[in-house]
Amino acid sequence: MRIKANLILLFWVFSCLFSSLGFAKLASRFPSSAIRAELGRKQSNKLYKAKYFTQILDHFNFNPQSYQIFQHRYLINDTYWGGPKKNSPIFVYTGNEGDIEWFAQNTGFMYDIAPDFQALLVFIEHRFYGKSIPFGGDKDVAYSNATTLGYLTSTQALADYATLIIDLKKNLTAVDAPVVVFGGSYGGMLASWFRLKYPHIAIGALASSAPILNFENITSPYSFTNIITHDFRGESENCYKVIKGCWEKIEKTGKRSGGLELLRKSFGICKNYIDADALEGWLQTAFAYTAMTDYPTPSNFLNPLPAYPVKQMCKAIEDPKTGNDTFAKLYGAANIYYNYSGTATCFNLDDSSDPHGLDMWGWQAPTLNHE
């Protein structure tokens, strides 16, 4: 298993358009219409132990509210650690925009190299995600308004990590142990920034798929979507053309009499809700997330997927059994992402569940430009 956090890059570019593939919009939430990745599996008990650190709410101001505290979760694995007497290193994962267990269970690279370095592994959860919720752990309060969410910043998160690491090293009598930080996507950005801002704490950083320059007026807003286009076009020109041309067909079908019911039947959508825009978002998510998890081996980070899933999607689109039926082609492709296990009976476009605790990323991502 490799570092797979590059797939979270999509959450960083929710506002971008899929121009080359003709995408009108991107889904604004993590989709779980068919299959939900599971957290807290039995294997997780062997990977780490969960612990909590009493963290301060505000590291930079001296207002009365700044001294409020919250329980900050981190995961630790000392199986391979050589201990403080050997000055064995500490590898720290700087948590992303979600439940830290999700990342700890899918960052195999750190587990792979820990024995060679006799490293202690630590995965620190990002404030306001997972179980690291300020304001008494009450999400309704913590997420209620801009005043409380004003404490959800990358700057505060970096200070959280610095404070926790220093305290942990002290408690382990390992103050001289070298620290290397790891991260992927937004977590990779945090790892890079941590090394820059706290060089006295971390001797190095490894950032995977970290879009540290993906800000306004620096990087084209189409850079990510162009990569998605290249993935499918590189596999098959016809596959690319089918996807590019499908959006207008879906929109026209949705507007005509009986069109929504036709779309429902064509794509196996559950009877509770059907909407052309929602259907487009559902398909766009499937294409984008499949491109982000286009690994040469089977994976189960977002949904269960086969090896080379982009290739499998294009095979479904070019299946001769579908003839000229564009919707049948797209349905076959969508099933690769949403129903590879074959257990889904219908797809729910109105599913707003958030199995990985990513809700606040939609609020946080736009603020990164202003920190």
GROMACS .gro file of C-alpha atoms in nm, residues 238 242 249 314-330 332:
model
   21
  238ASN     CA    1  -1.327   0.782  -2.811
  242VAL     CA    2  -1.815   1.020  -2.509
  249LYS     CA    3  -2.731   1.520  -2.381
  314CYS     CA    4  -1.308   0.335  -2.079
  315LYS     CA    5  -1.360  -0.035  -2.151
  316ALA     CA    6  -1.713  -0.001  -2.016
  317ILE     CA    7  -1.774   0.307  -2.230
  318GLU     CA    8  -1.649   0.125  -2.539
  319ASP     CA    9  -1.832  -0.199  -2.469
  320PRO     CA   10  -1.982  -0.300  -2.810
  321LYS     CA   11  -2.291  -0.431  -2.630
  322THR     CA   12  -2.396  -0.072  -2.553
  323GLY     CA   13  -2.401   0.023  -2.921
  324ASN     CA   14  -2.472   0.394  -2.957
  325ASP     CA   15  -2.650   0.428  -2.624
  326THR     CA   16  -2.452   0.704  -2.449
  327PHE     CA   17  -2.636   0.660  -2.121
  328ALA     CA   18  -2.567   0.286  -2.115
  329LYS     CA   19  -2.201   0.360  -2.172
  330LEU     CA   20  -2.190   0.611  -1.887
  332GLY     CA   21  -2.128   0.107  -1.718
   0.00000   0.00000   0.00000
